[in-house]
Short mmCIF file of C-alpha atoms in Angstrom, two decimals:
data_model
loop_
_atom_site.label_atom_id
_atom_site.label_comp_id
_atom_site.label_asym_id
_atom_site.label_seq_id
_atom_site.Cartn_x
_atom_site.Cartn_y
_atom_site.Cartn_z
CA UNK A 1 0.00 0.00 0.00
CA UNK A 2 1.22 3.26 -0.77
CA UNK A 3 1.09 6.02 1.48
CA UNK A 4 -1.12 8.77 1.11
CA UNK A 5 -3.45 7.08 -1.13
CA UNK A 6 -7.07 8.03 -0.87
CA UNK A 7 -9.00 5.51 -0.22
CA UNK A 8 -12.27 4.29 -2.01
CA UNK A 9 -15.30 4.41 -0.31
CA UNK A 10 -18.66 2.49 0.12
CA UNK A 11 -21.53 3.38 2.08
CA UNK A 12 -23.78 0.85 0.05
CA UNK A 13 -22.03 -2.36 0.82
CA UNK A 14 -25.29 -4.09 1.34
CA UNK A 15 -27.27 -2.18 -1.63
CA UNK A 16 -30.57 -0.45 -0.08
CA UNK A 17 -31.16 -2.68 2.88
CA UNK A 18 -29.14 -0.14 5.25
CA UNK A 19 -30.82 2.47 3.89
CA UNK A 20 -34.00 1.47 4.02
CA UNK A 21 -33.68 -0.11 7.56
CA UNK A 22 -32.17 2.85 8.99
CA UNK A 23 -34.90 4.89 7.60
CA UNK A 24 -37.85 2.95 9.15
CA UNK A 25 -35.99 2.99 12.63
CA UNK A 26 -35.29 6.67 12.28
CA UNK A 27 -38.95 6.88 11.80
CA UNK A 28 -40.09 4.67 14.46
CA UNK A 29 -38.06 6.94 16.88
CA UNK A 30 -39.40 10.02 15.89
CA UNK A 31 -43.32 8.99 15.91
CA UNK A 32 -42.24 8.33 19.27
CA UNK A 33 -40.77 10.84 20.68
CA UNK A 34 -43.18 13.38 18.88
CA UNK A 35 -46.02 12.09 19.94
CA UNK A 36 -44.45 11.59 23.33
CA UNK A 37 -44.27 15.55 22.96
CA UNK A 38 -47.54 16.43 22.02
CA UNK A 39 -48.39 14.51 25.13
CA UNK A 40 -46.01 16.59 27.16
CA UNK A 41 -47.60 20.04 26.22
CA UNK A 42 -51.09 18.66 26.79
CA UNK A 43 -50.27 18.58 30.92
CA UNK A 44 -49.52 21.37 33.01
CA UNK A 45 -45.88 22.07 33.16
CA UNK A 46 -45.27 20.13 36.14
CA UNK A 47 -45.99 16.94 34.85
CA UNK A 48 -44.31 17.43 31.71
CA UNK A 49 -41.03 16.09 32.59
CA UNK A 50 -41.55 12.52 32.21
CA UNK A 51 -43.43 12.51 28.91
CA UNK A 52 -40.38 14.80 27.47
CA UNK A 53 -37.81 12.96 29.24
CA UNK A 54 -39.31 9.99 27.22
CA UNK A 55 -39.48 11.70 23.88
CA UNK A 56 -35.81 12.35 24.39
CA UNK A 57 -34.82 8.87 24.68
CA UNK A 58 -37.15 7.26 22.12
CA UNK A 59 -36.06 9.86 19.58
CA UNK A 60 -32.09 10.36 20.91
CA UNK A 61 -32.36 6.41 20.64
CA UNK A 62 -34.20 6.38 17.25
CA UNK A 63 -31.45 8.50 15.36
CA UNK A 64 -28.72 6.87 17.04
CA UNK A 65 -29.32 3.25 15.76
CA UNK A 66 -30.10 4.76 12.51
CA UNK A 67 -26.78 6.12 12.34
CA UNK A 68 -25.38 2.98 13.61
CA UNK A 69 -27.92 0.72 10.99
CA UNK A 70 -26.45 2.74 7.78
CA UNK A 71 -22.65 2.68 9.42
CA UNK A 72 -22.61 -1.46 9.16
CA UNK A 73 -22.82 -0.89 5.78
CA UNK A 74 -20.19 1.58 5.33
CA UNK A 75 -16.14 0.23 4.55
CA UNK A 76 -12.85 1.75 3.30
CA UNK A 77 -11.05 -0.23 1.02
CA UNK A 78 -7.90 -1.55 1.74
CA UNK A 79 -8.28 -0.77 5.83
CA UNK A 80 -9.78 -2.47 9.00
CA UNK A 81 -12.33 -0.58 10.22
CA UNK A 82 -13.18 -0.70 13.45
CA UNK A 83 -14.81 2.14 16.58
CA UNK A 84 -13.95 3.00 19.87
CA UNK A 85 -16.62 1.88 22.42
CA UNK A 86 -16.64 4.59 24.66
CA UNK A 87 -16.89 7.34 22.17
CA UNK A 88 -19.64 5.57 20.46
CA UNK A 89 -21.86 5.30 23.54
CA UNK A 90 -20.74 8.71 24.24
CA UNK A 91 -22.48 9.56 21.00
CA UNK A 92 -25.94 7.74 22.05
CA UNK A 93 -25.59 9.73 25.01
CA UNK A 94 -25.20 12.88 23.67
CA UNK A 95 -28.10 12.59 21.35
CA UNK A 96 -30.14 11.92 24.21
CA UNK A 97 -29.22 14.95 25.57
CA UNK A 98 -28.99 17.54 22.92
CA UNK A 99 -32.39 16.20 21.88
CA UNK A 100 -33.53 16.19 24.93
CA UNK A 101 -32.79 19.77 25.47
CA UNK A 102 -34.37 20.82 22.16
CA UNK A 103 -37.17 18.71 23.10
CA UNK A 104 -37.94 20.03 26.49
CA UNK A 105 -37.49 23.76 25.28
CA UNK A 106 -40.46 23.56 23.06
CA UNK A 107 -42.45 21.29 26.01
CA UNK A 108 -42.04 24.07 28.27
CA UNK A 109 -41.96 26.88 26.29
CA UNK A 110 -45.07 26.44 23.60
CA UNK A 111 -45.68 27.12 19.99
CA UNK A 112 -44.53 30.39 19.29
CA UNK A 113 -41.99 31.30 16.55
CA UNK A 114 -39.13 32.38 18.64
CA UNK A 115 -39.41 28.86 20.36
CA UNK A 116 -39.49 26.40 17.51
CA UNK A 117 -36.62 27.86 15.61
CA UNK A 118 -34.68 27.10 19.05
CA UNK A 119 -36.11 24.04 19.56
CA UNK A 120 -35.31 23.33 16.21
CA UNK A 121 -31.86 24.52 16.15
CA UNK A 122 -30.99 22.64 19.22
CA UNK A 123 -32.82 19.36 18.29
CA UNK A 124 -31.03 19.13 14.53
CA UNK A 125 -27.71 20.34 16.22
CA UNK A 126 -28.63 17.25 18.71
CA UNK A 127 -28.30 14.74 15.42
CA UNK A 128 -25.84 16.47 13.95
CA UNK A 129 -23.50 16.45 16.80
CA UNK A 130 -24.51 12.48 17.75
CA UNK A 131 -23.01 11.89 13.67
CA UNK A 132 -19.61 13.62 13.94
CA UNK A 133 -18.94 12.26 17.48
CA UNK A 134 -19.74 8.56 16.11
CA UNK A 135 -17.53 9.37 13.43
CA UNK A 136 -14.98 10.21 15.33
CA UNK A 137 -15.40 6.95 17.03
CA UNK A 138 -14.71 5.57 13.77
CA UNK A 139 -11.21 4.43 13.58
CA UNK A 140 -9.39 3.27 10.14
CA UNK A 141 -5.43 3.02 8.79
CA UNK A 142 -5.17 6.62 7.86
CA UNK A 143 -6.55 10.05 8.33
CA UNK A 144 -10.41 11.20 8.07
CA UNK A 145 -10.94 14.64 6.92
CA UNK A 146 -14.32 16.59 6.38
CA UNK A 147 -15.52 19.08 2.70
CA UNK A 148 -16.32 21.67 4.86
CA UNK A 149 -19.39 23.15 2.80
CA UNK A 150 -21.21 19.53 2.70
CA UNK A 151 -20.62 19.58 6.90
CA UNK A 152 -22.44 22.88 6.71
CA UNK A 153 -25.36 21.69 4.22
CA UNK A 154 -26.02 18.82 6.56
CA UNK A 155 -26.79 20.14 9.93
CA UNK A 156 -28.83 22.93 8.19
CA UNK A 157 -30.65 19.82 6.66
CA UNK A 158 -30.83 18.75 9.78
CA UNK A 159 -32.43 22.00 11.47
CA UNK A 160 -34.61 22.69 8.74
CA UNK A 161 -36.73 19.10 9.12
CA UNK A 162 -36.48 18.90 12.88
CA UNK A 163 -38.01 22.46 13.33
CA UNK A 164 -40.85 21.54 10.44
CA UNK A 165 -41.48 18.35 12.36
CA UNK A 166 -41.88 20.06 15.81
CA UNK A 167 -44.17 22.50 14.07
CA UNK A 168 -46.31 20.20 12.82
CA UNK A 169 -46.38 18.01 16.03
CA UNK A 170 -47.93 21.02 18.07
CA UNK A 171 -50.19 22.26 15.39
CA UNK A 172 -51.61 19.56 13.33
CA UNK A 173 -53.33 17.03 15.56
CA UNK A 174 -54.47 13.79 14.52
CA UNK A 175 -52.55 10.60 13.17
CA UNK A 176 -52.24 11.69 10.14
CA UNK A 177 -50.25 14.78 11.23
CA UNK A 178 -48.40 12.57 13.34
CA UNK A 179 -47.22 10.05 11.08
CA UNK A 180 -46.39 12.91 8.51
CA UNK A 181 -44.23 14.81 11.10
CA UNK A 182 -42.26 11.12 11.50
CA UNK A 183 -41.35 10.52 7.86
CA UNK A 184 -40.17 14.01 8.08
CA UNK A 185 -38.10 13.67 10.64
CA UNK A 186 -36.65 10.44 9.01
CA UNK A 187 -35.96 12.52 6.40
CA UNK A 188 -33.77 14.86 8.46
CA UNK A 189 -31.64 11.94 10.38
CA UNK A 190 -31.17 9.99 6.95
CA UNK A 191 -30.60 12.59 4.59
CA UNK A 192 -28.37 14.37 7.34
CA UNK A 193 -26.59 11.35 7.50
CA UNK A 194 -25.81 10.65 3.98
CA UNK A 195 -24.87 14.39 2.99
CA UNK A 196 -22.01 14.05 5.79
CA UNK A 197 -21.36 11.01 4.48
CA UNK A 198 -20.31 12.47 1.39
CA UNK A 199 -18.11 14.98 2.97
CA UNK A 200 -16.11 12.59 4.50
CA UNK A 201 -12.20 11.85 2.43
CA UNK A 202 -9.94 8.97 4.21
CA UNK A 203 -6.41 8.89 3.02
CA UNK A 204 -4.55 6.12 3.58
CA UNK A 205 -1.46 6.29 5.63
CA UNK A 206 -0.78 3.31 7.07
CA UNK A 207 -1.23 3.94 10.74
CA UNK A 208 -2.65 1.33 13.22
CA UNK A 209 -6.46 1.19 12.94
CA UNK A 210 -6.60 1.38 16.43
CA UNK A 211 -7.12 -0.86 19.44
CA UNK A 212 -11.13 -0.22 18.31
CA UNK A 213 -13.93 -3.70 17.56
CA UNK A 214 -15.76 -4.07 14.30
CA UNK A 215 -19.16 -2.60 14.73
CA UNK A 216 -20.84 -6.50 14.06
CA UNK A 217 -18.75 -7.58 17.56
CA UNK A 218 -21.73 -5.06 19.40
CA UNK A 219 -24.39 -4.75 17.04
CA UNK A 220 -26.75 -7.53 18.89
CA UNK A 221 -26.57 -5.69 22.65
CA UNK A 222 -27.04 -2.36 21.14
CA UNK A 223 -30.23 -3.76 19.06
CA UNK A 224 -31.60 -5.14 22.20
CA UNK A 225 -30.85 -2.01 24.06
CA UNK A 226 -32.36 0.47 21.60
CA UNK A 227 -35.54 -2.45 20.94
CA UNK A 228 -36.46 -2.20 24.64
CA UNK A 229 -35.92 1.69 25.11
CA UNK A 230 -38.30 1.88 22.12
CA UNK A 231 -40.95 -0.95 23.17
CA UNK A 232 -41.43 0.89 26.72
CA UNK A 233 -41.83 3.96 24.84
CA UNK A 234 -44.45 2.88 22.22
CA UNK A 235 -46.39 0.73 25.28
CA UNK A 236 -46.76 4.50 27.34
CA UNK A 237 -48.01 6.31 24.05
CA UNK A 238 -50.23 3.31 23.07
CA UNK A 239 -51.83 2.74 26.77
CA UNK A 240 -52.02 6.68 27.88
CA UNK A 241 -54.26 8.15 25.02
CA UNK A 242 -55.39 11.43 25.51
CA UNK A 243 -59.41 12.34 25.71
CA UNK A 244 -59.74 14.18 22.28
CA UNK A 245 -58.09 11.28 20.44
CA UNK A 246 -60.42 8.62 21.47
CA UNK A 247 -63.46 9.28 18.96
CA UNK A 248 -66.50 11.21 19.20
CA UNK A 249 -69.05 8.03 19.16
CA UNK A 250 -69.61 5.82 22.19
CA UNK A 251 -67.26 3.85 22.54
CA UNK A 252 -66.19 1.10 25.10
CA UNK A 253 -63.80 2.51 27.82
CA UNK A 254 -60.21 2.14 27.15
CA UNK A 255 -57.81 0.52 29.16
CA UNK A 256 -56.08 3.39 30.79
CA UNK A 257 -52.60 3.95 33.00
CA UNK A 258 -51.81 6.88 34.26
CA UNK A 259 -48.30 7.42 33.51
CA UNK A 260 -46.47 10.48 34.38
CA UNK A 261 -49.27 12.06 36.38
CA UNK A 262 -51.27 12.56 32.62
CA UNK A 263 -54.77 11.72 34.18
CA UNK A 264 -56.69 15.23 35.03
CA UNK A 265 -59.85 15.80 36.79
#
């Protein structure tokens, strides 16, 4: 191998399935933690916290394992490539938290203008920050480098769909709305994640790869992990509906738990 040879690579080694996969989880996470949201803002501000803090982990969780989904099919010719396990938790974690932040804003704060473009900011700035710090995870034998104008285009791809999804989470209602504000937020994660792909140049140096293991080694805990944090999230949503979504007819009472103080009399 020569040394300084740009490397080729592939973020398609499985054709679409990554792709697609990743999208559908991305979207999963979102519905989640949007309608976990709209939940949120329904309560008075003291019993807010657990809805959002739920939203926050079914959507930090959501655009994590997407990242993660369309990674396993990412390689660099002619290197190992492996990723640092701290750093890559570190990355879950941080989506979490960035999302959580952007998340709670708008939960506490409303609907106004001022308040979504923040919310918005921080919550695509949230995904955008969980991708570079997984990349940086990401260790191979030479150097990574960024094209700074396509880092740029994707975090304001980001921003741009996770404000219009918050916006249409607090002002459309109905499943429709919800389901719409999802696949837009899907949108945002995935297409975020494959503009920075494209930004990224590795040039082969021959360094050490690292003392890093292949993302396949943890892919099975981290599936279970994310499956869980999602099921638990999708159970409270699905067994805490709110009085204006249950139809206008008579219907047969629905089985009800109050979770996170939502119940009101």
């Amino acid at each position: 191998m020569n040394h300084g040879t740009m490397a080729h690579l592939d973020g398609f080694q499985y054709g679409w399935v990554n792709p697609v996969v990743a999208y559908a989880i991305a979207c999963v996470g979102a519905a989640i933690g949007l309608r976990c949201t709209a939940r949120a803002v329904t309560l008075p501000a003291r019993k807010r916290a657990g809805w959002l803090a739920l939203a926050a982990g079914a959507f930090g969780c959501g655009i994590w394992s997407m990242h993660f989904i369309a990674m396993l099919g990412f390689m660099v010719d002619a290197s190992t490539l492996v990723y640092d396990i701290p750093l890559t938790l570190l990355s879950l974690l941080v989506a979490i938290v960035v999302v959580g932040l952007g998340i709670g804003y708008v939960g506490y704060r409303g609907s106004g203008t001022g308040t979504l473009l923040t919310s918005g900011v921080l919550t695509g700035c949230g995904v955008a920050v969980m991708h570079y710090l997984g990349m940086a995870a990401m260790q191979v034998e030479g150097a990574v480098s960024y094209d700074t104008l396509l880092v740029v285009a994707s975090v304001a791809i980001a921003i741009a769909a996770a404000t219009a999804a918050l916006w249409m989470t607090l002002h459309i209602k109905g499943l429709a709305a919800a389901l719409g504000a999802a696949l837009i937020a899907g949108v945002a994660v995935v297409a975020m994640h494959y503009t920075a792909m494209a930004a990224v140049t590795v040039t082969l140096d021959g360094r050490a790869a690292g003392t890093g293991v292949p993302a396949s080694q943890f892919a099975l805990p981290v599936a279970v992990g994310i499956v869980v944090v999602l099921a638990v999230a999708g159970l409270a949503v699905a067994f805490s509906p709110q009085d204006d979504e249950l139809g206008a007819g008579p219907a047969v009472e629905p089985i009800r738990v109050d979770l996170f103080g939502q119940e009101r009399r």
